[in-house]
Amino acid sequence: MTVEGEPESSDSMRTFGAVVQALRIFHGLSREEFAGLIGFSKHTVASVELGRRLADVDFVEAAEAVLGNTGALRKAAECLERQPGLASWFRRWAGLEKTAITLYTYECRMIPGLLQTEAYLRALSADQLPPLDDEQIEELWAARADRQRLLHERPNTAFSFILEEHLFLRRTGGAEVTLGVIDHLLDISKLRNVEIQIMPTIQESHAGLAGPLQLLETPKNKWFGYAEGQESGQLISDPKVVSVLQARYARMRSQALTLGDSVSLLQRMRGNL
């Protein structure tokens, strides 16, 4: 059963919730007492314990501090699964995205998920190994489309994207698919809360050569980073590491084309297709 406004449950969510509940009871705390100590509502605690709500990073860290700080909840949270269509290692980051007040993305491999079109996603899926079936591809697009609602439904969240020029020159999926992506980005760039910059292919100074990265700021003004590779992803919470990533992203924003020049380049590339 899915509760209104809450995600579909899973075995891992129910197991995690049961662990939280058992530890809470062991420490002699009612749900209301526990909720007050960790800074969440009694309803949120109940939803997590019953496996109806995915515990975010703030919940896990606060609960750890109150329930003995053994590291058990942090370890268990790494195994949480919820939404089909999202890689298991990406789900915790996707959960943080939903409430972020700032979100930065640099990509050098592909158009990021928040900006992909359905045709582009299907072109990427055609090259997946092992091969995907039709149901898996539909789940992938459903998850992408759901995430992309954030751009329109969170107008007070600041989104920044830095994309390499070669992502468009590659013409993934063919000229028609690339044309659709460019048109989509030109439309998205008109949103007041979205900034899209293009990093030119010929660029003698580039602070992002270590690879793609993402950064976000939570409503409590805490920053997290995320880095993804082959079949893996790393959620970064160490303030020192996050600070380094912030510095790199800030440098890249100064090295990439301005917002206006980025739009002009996209329009020129569109005309060349």
mmCIF file of C-alpha atoms in Angstrom:
data_model
loop_
_atom_site.group_PDB
_atom_site.id
_atom_site.type_symbol
_atom_site.label_atom_id
_atom_site.label_comp_id
_atom_site.label_asym_id
_atom_site.label_seq_id
_atom_site.Cartn_x
_atom_site.Cartn_y
_atom_site.Cartn_z
ATOM 1 C CA MET A 1 0.000 0.000 0.000
ATOM 2 C CA THR A 2 1.310 3.471 -0.923
ATOM 3 C CA VAL A 3 0.509 6.370 1.372
ATOM 4 C CA GLU A 4 -0.394 9.676 -0.315
ATOM 5 C CA GLY A 5 2.752 11.708 -0.886
ATOM 6 C CA GLU A 6 5.068 8.892 0.199
ATOM 7 C CA PRO A 7 7.047 6.442 -1.948
ATOM 8 C CA GLU A 8 6.255 2.817 -2.477
ATOM 9 C CA SER A 9 7.737 0.693 0.282
ATOM 10 C CA SER A 10 10.395 -1.978 -0.138
ATOM 11 C CA ASP A 11 11.856 -4.799 1.937
ATOM 12 C CA SER A 12 14.973 -2.743 2.677
ATOM 13 C CA MET A 13 12.901 0.246 3.850
ATOM 14 C CA ARG A 14 10.796 -1.951 6.128
ATOM 15 C CA THR A 15 13.909 -3.630 7.524
ATOM 16 C CA PHE A 16 15.613 -0.300 8.167
ATOM 17 C CA GLY A 17 12.468 1.002 9.845
ATOM 18 C CA ALA A 18 12.273 -2.053 12.073
ATOM 19 C CA VAL A 19 15.881 -1.489 13.184
ATOM 20 C CA VAL A 20 15.135 2.149 14.040
ATOM 21 C CA GLN A 21 12.049 1.110 15.979
ATOM 22 C CA ALA A 22 13.888 -1.631 17.880
ATOM 23 C CA LEU A 23 16.712 0.719 18.870
ATOM 24 C CA ARG A 24 14.242 3.420 19.907
ATOM 25 C CA ILE A 25 12.361 1.000 22.139
ATOM 26 C CA PHE A 26 15.639 -0.350 23.544
ATOM 27 C CA HIS A 27 16.520 3.193 24.639
ATOM 28 C CA GLY A 28 13.088 3.585 26.249
ATOM 29 C CA LEU A 29 11.873 6.351 23.953
ATOM 30 C CA SER A 30 8.364 6.873 22.640
ATOM 31 C CA ARG A 31 7.982 7.972 19.020
ATOM 32 C CA GLU A 32 7.099 11.469 20.177
ATOM 33 C CA GLU A 33 10.147 11.678 22.465
ATOM 34 C CA PHE A 34 12.440 10.306 19.772
ATOM 35 C CA ALA A 35 11.009 12.724 17.186
ATOM 36 C CA GLY A 36 11.719 15.675 19.465
ATOM 37 C CA LEU A 37 15.302 14.581 20.037
ATOM 38 C CA ILE A 38 16.145 14.184 16.342
ATOM 39 C CA GLY A 39 14.244 17.226 15.103
ATOM 40 C CA PHE A 40 11.663 15.421 12.966
ATOM 41 C CA SER A 41 7.897 15.083 13.340
ATOM 42 C CA LYS A 42 6.247 12.093 14.994
ATOM 43 C CA HIS A 43 4.591 11.379 11.623
ATOM 44 C CA THR A 44 7.980 11.203 9.884
ATOM 45 C CA VAL A 45 9.342 8.816 12.506
ATOM 46 C CA ALA A 46 6.290 6.589 12.138
ATOM 47 C CA SER A 47 6.596 6.609 8.335
ATOM 48 C CA VAL A 48 10.268 5.590 8.485
ATOM 49 C CA GLU A 49 9.662 2.886 11.077
ATOM 50 C CA LEU A 50 6.794 1.424 9.034
ATOM 51 C CA GLY A 51 8.896 1.420 5.856
ATOM 52 C CA ARG A 52 6.744 4.004 4.079
ATOM 53 C CA ARG A 53 9.359 6.745 3.903
ATOM 54 C CA LEU A 54 12.981 6.677 2.791
ATOM 55 C CA ALA A 55 15.199 8.013 5.580
ATOM 56 C CA ASP A 56 17.332 10.902 4.323
ATOM 57 C CA VAL A 57 20.875 11.675 5.457
ATOM 58 C CA ASP A 58 19.773 14.162 8.133
ATOM 59 C CA PHE A 59 17.385 11.614 9.654
ATOM 60 C CA VAL A 60 20.055 8.891 9.707
ATOM 61 C CA GLU A 61 22.698 11.126 11.278
ATOM 62 C CA ALA A 62 20.325 12.505 13.927
ATOM 63 C CA ALA A 63 19.021 9.037 14.776
ATOM 64 C CA GLU A 64 22.570 7.686 15.064
ATOM 65 C CA ALA A 65 23.467 10.362 17.604
ATOM 66 C CA VAL A 66 20.425 9.603 19.752
ATOM 67 C CA LEU A 67 20.513 5.807 19.451
ATOM 68 C CA GLY A 68 24.092 5.130 20.479
ATOM 69 C CA ASN A 69 26.152 6.324 17.513
ATOM 70 C CA THR A 70 27.195 2.747 16.684
ATOM 71 C CA GLY A 71 27.241 3.275 12.920
ATOM 72 C CA ALA A 72 24.616 0.566 12.433
ATOM 73 C CA LEU A 73 22.031 2.933 10.959
ATOM 74 C CA ARG A 74 24.553 4.547 8.621
ATOM 75 C CA LYS A 75 25.570 1.127 7.330
ATOM 76 C CA ALA A 76 21.967 -0.033 6.993
ATOM 77 C CA ALA A 77 21.027 3.157 5.125
ATOM 78 C CA GLU A 78 23.507 2.263 2.379
ATOM 79 C CA CYS A 79 21.318 -0.737 1.541
ATOM 80 C CA LEU A 80 18.066 1.217 1.274
ATOM 81 C CA GLU A 81 16.237 0.721 -2.001
ATOM 82 C CA ARG A 82 13.068 2.322 -3.193
ATOM 83 C CA GLN A 83 12.438 3.527 -6.707
ATOM 84 C CA PRO A 84 12.694 1.339 -9.816
ATOM 85 C CA GLY A 85 14.569 3.013 -12.645
ATOM 86 C CA LEU A 86 17.251 4.454 -10.361
ATOM 87 C CA ALA A 87 20.549 2.700 -9.738
ATOM 88 C CA SER A 88 20.818 1.506 -6.144
ATOM 89 C CA TRP A 89 23.929 3.616 -5.521
ATOM 90 C CA PHE A 90 22.115 6.755 -6.748
ATOM 91 C CA ARG A 91 18.938 6.527 -4.665
ATOM 92 C CA ARG A 92 20.174 8.334 -1.569
ATOM 93 C CA TRP A 93 21.355 11.244 -3.717
ATOM 94 C CA ALA A 94 18.011 11.302 -5.538
ATOM 95 C CA GLY A 95 16.324 11.534 -2.144
ATOM 96 C CA LEU A 96 18.435 14.565 -1.230
ATOM 97 C CA GLU A 97 17.594 16.188 -4.575
ATOM 98 C CA LYS A 98 13.934 16.348 -3.659
ATOM 99 C CA THR A 99 14.470 18.966 -0.942
ATOM 100 C CA ALA A 100 17.704 20.634 -2.082
ATOM 101 C CA ILE A 101 17.760 24.430 -2.200
ATOM 102 C CA THR A 102 20.866 24.492 -4.429
ATOM 103 C CA LEU A 103 21.953 21.869 -6.945
ATOM 104 C CA TYR A 104 25.097 22.005 -9.118
ATOM 105 C CA THR A 105 25.918 19.488 -11.859
ATOM 106 C CA TYR A 106 28.986 19.148 -14.080
ATOM 107 C CA GLU A 107 28.879 16.461 -16.761
ATOM 108 C CA CYS A 108 31.449 15.395 -19.345
ATOM 109 C CA ARG A 109 30.031 11.985 -20.329
ATOM 110 C CA MET A 110 26.364 12.486 -21.207
ATOM 111 C CA ILE A 111 23.499 14.933 -20.828
ATOM 112 C CA PRO A 112 22.597 14.697 -17.102
ATOM 113 C CA GLY A 113 19.372 12.948 -16.146
ATOM 114 C CA LEU A 114 17.617 16.139 -15.045
ATOM 115 C CA LEU A 115 17.996 17.490 -18.606
ATOM 116 C CA GLN A 116 17.538 14.377 -20.749
ATOM 117 C CA THR A 117 14.739 13.925 -23.268
ATOM 118 C CA GLU A 118 12.919 10.633 -23.639
ATOM 119 C CA ALA A 119 14.490 10.032 -27.062
ATOM 120 C CA TYR A 120 17.972 10.674 -25.654
ATOM 121 C CA LEU A 121 17.380 8.296 -22.732
ATOM 122 C CA ARG A 122 16.197 5.600 -25.119
ATOM 123 C CA ALA A 123 19.298 6.105 -27.274
ATOM 124 C CA LEU A 124 21.510 5.670 -24.214
ATOM 125 C CA SER A 125 19.540 2.582 -23.164
ATOM 126 C CA ALA A 126 20.161 0.922 -26.520
ATOM 127 C CA ASP A 127 23.856 0.684 -25.680
ATOM 128 C CA GLN A 128 23.480 -0.657 -22.144
ATOM 129 C CA LEU A 129 25.254 -3.922 -21.311
ATOM 130 C CA PRO A 130 23.855 -6.266 -20.282
ATOM 131 C CA PRO A 131 20.950 -5.336 -22.591
ATOM 132 C CA LEU A 132 17.780 -3.860 -21.053
ATOM 133 C CA ASP A 133 14.280 -5.107 -21.781
ATOM 134 C CA ASP A 134 11.355 -2.815 -22.647
ATOM 135 C CA GLU A 135 10.045 -2.736 -19.073
ATOM 136 C CA GLN A 136 13.425 -1.664 -17.686
ATOM 137 C CA ILE A 137 13.696 1.150 -20.231
ATOM 138 C CA GLU A 138 10.196 2.345 -19.361
ATOM 139 C CA GLU A 139 11.167 2.364 -15.680
ATOM 140 C CA LEU A 140 14.298 4.378 -16.475
ATOM 141 C CA TRP A 141 12.319 7.043 -18.313
ATOM 142 C CA ALA A 142 9.612 7.169 -15.633
ATOM 143 C CA ALA A 143 12.298 7.795 -12.994
ATOM 144 C CA ARG A 144 13.964 10.498 -15.138
ATOM 145 C CA ALA A 145 10.655 12.238 -15.825
ATOM 146 C CA ASP A 146 9.777 12.170 -12.128
ATOM 147 C CA ARG A 147 13.116 13.747 -11.171
ATOM 148 C CA GLN A 148 12.805 16.410 -13.860
ATOM 149 C CA ARG A 149 9.631 17.737 -12.252
ATOM 150 C CA LEU A 150 11.937 19.329 -9.673
ATOM 151 C CA LEU A 151 13.010 21.970 -12.197
ATOM 152 C CA HIS A 152 9.448 23.245 -12.457
ATOM 153 C CA GLU A 153 8.029 22.374 -9.041
ATOM 154 C CA ARG A 154 10.873 23.895 -6.987
ATOM 155 C CA PRO A 155 11.207 27.441 -8.399
ATOM 156 C CA ASN A 156 13.127 28.543 -5.293
ATOM 157 C CA THR A 157 15.826 25.920 -5.830
ATOM 158 C CA ALA A 158 18.846 27.212 -7.760
ATOM 159 C CA PHE A 159 19.962 24.740 -10.454
ATOM 160 C CA SER A 160 23.306 25.147 -12.207
ATOM 161 C CA PHE A 161 24.555 22.901 -15.009
ATOM 162 C CA ILE A 162 27.950 22.912 -16.736
ATOM 163 C CA LEU A 163 27.967 20.703 -19.838
ATOM 164 C CA GLU A 164 30.844 19.898 -22.156
ATOM 165 C CA GLU A 165 30.395 21.045 -25.753
ATOM 166 C CA HIS A 166 31.396 17.621 -27.049
ATOM 167 C CA LEU A 167 28.236 16.094 -25.548
ATOM 168 C CA PHE A 168 26.337 17.656 -28.429
ATOM 169 C CA LEU A 169 28.996 17.158 -31.097
ATOM 170 C CA ARG A 170 28.885 13.415 -30.423
ATOM 171 C CA ARG A 171 25.233 13.374 -31.638
ATOM 172 C CA THR A 172 24.189 10.487 -29.403
ATOM 173 C CA GLY A 173 21.150 8.864 -31.010
ATOM 174 C CA GLY A 174 21.599 10.815 -34.241
ATOM 175 C CA ALA A 175 20.987 14.368 -35.407
ATOM 176 C CA GLU A 176 17.250 14.326 -34.679
ATOM 177 C CA VAL A 177 17.743 13.216 -31.071
ATOM 178 C CA THR A 178 20.478 15.815 -30.562
ATOM 179 C CA LEU A 179 18.238 18.499 -32.055
ATOM 180 C CA GLY A 180 15.544 17.540 -29.550
ATOM 181 C CA VAL A 181 18.022 17.769 -26.670
ATOM 182 C CA ILE A 182 19.207 21.233 -27.732
ATOM 183 C CA ASP A 183 15.642 22.503 -28.114
ATOM 184 C CA HIS A 184 14.822 21.114 -24.679
ATOM 185 C CA LEU A 185 17.835 22.820 -23.096
ATOM 186 C CA LEU A 186 17.004 26.125 -24.761
ATOM 187 C CA ASP A 187 13.522 25.914 -23.246
ATOM 188 C CA ILE A 188 14.821 24.912 -19.794
ATOM 189 C CA SER A 189 17.385 27.734 -19.840
ATOM 190 C CA LYS A 190 14.496 30.231 -19.831
ATOM 191 C CA LEU A 191 13.507 29.172 -16.298
ATOM 192 C CA ARG A 192 14.626 31.753 -13.735
ATOM 193 C CA ASN A 193 15.956 29.074 -11.378
ATOM 194 C CA VAL A 194 18.075 27.254 -13.985
ATOM 195 C CA GLU A 195 21.499 28.233 -15.340
ATOM 196 C CA ILE A 196 23.111 26.247 -18.158
ATOM 197 C CA GLN A 197 26.705 26.865 -19.185
ATOM 198 C CA ILE A 198 28.688 25.149 -21.915
ATOM 199 C CA MET A 199 32.349 24.301 -21.416
ATOM 200 C CA PRO A 200 33.980 24.744 -24.844
ATOM 201 C CA THR A 201 35.884 21.822 -26.312
ATOM 202 C CA ILE A 202 38.942 24.007 -26.858
ATOM 203 C CA GLN A 203 39.742 25.093 -23.313
ATOM 204 C CA GLU A 204 43.331 25.444 -22.133
ATOM 205 C CA SER A 205 42.388 25.738 -18.434
ATOM 206 C CA HIS A 206 39.840 23.324 -16.961
ATOM 207 C CA ALA A 207 39.259 22.592 -13.243
ATOM 208 C CA GLY A 208 36.996 19.604 -13.868
ATOM 209 C CA LEU A 209 39.343 17.127 -15.491
ATOM 210 C CA ALA A 210 38.981 14.726 -12.549
ATOM 211 C CA GLY A 211 35.507 13.851 -13.809
ATOM 212 C CA PRO A 212 31.806 14.632 -13.367
ATOM 213 C CA LEU A 213 30.538 15.916 -10.051
ATOM 214 C CA GLN A 214 27.397 17.077 -8.330
ATOM 215 C CA LEU A 215 26.853 19.291 -5.298
ATOM 216 C CA LEU A 216 23.753 20.189 -3.354
ATOM 217 C CA GLU A 217 22.706 22.244 -0.355
ATOM 218 C CA THR A 218 19.991 20.994 2.007
ATOM 219 C CA PRO A 219 17.331 23.186 3.649
ATOM 220 C CA LYS A 220 19.555 23.078 6.756
ATOM 221 C CA ASN A 221 22.379 24.601 4.667
ATOM 222 C CA LYS A 222 24.494 21.474 4.736
ATOM 223 C CA TRP A 223 26.375 20.622 1.535
ATOM 224 C CA PHE A 224 26.880 17.175 0.017
ATOM 225 C CA GLY A 225 28.776 15.994 -3.027
ATOM 226 C CA TYR A 226 28.254 13.067 -5.352
ATOM 227 C CA ALA A 227 30.610 11.370 -7.805
ATOM 228 C CA GLU A 228 29.660 8.507 -10.088
ATOM 229 C CA GLY A 229 31.666 5.975 -12.066
ATOM 230 C CA GLN A 230 31.208 2.584 -13.673
ATOM 231 C CA GLU A 231 28.480 0.727 -11.740
ATOM 232 C CA SER A 232 29.129 2.783 -8.611
ATOM 233 C CA GLY A 233 28.434 6.095 -6.952
ATOM 234 C CA GLN A 234 29.806 7.890 -3.894
ATOM 235 C CA LEU A 235 27.829 10.208 -1.640
ATOM 236 C CA ILE A 236 30.311 12.662 -0.113
ATOM 237 C CA SER A 237 29.580 14.276 3.246
ATOM 238 C CA ASP A 238 33.107 15.105 4.496
ATOM 239 C CA PRO A 239 33.110 18.948 4.671
ATOM 240 C CA LYS A 240 36.769 19.133 3.601
ATOM 241 C CA VAL A 241 36.166 17.085 0.454
ATOM 242 C CA VAL A 242 32.933 18.928 -0.320
ATOM 243 C CA SER A 243 34.810 22.224 0.021
ATOM 244 C CA VAL A 244 37.342 21.073 -2.584
ATOM 245 C CA LEU A 245 34.530 20.133 -4.966
ATOM 246 C CA GLN A 246 32.868 23.508 -4.402
ATOM 247 C CA ALA A 247 36.112 25.285 -5.288
ATOM 248 C CA ARG A 248 36.482 23.230 -8.457
ATOM 249 C CA TYR A 249 32.909 23.921 -9.503
ATOM 250 C CA ALA A 250 33.310 27.641 -8.852
ATOM 251 C CA ARG A 251 36.435 27.692 -11.020
ATOM 252 C CA MET A 252 34.627 25.837 -13.807
ATOM 253 C CA ARG A 253 31.789 28.377 -13.753
ATOM 254 C CA SER A 254 34.351 31.066 -14.509
ATOM 255 C CA GLN A 255 35.992 28.955 -17.231
ATOM 256 C CA ALA A 256 32.799 27.950 -19.042
ATOM 257 C CA LEU A 257 30.961 30.218 -21.466
ATOM 258 C CA THR A 258 28.631 32.820 -19.982
ATOM 259 C CA LEU A 259 24.902 32.087 -19.907
ATOM 260 C CA GLY A 260 24.281 34.230 -22.984
ATOM 261 C CA ASP A 261 27.235 32.814 -24.920
ATOM 262 C CA SER A 262 26.146 29.283 -23.978
ATOM 263 C CA VAL A 263 22.692 29.881 -25.444
ATOM 264 C CA SER A 264 24.283 31.322 -28.586
ATOM 265 C CA LEU A 265 26.515 28.255 -28.971
ATOM 266 C CA LEU A 266 23.547 25.906 -28.547
ATOM 267 C CA GLN A 267 21.668 27.844 -31.224
ATOM 268 C CA ARG A 268 24.649 27.656 -33.597
ATOM 269 C CA MET A 269 25.030 23.907 -33.018
ATOM 270 C CA ARG A 270 21.311 23.526 -33.659
ATOM 271 C CA GLY A 271 21.688 25.319 -36.969
ATOM 272 C CA ASN A 272 24.511 23.002 -37.975
ATOM 273 C CA LEU A 273 22.457 19.824 -37.527
#
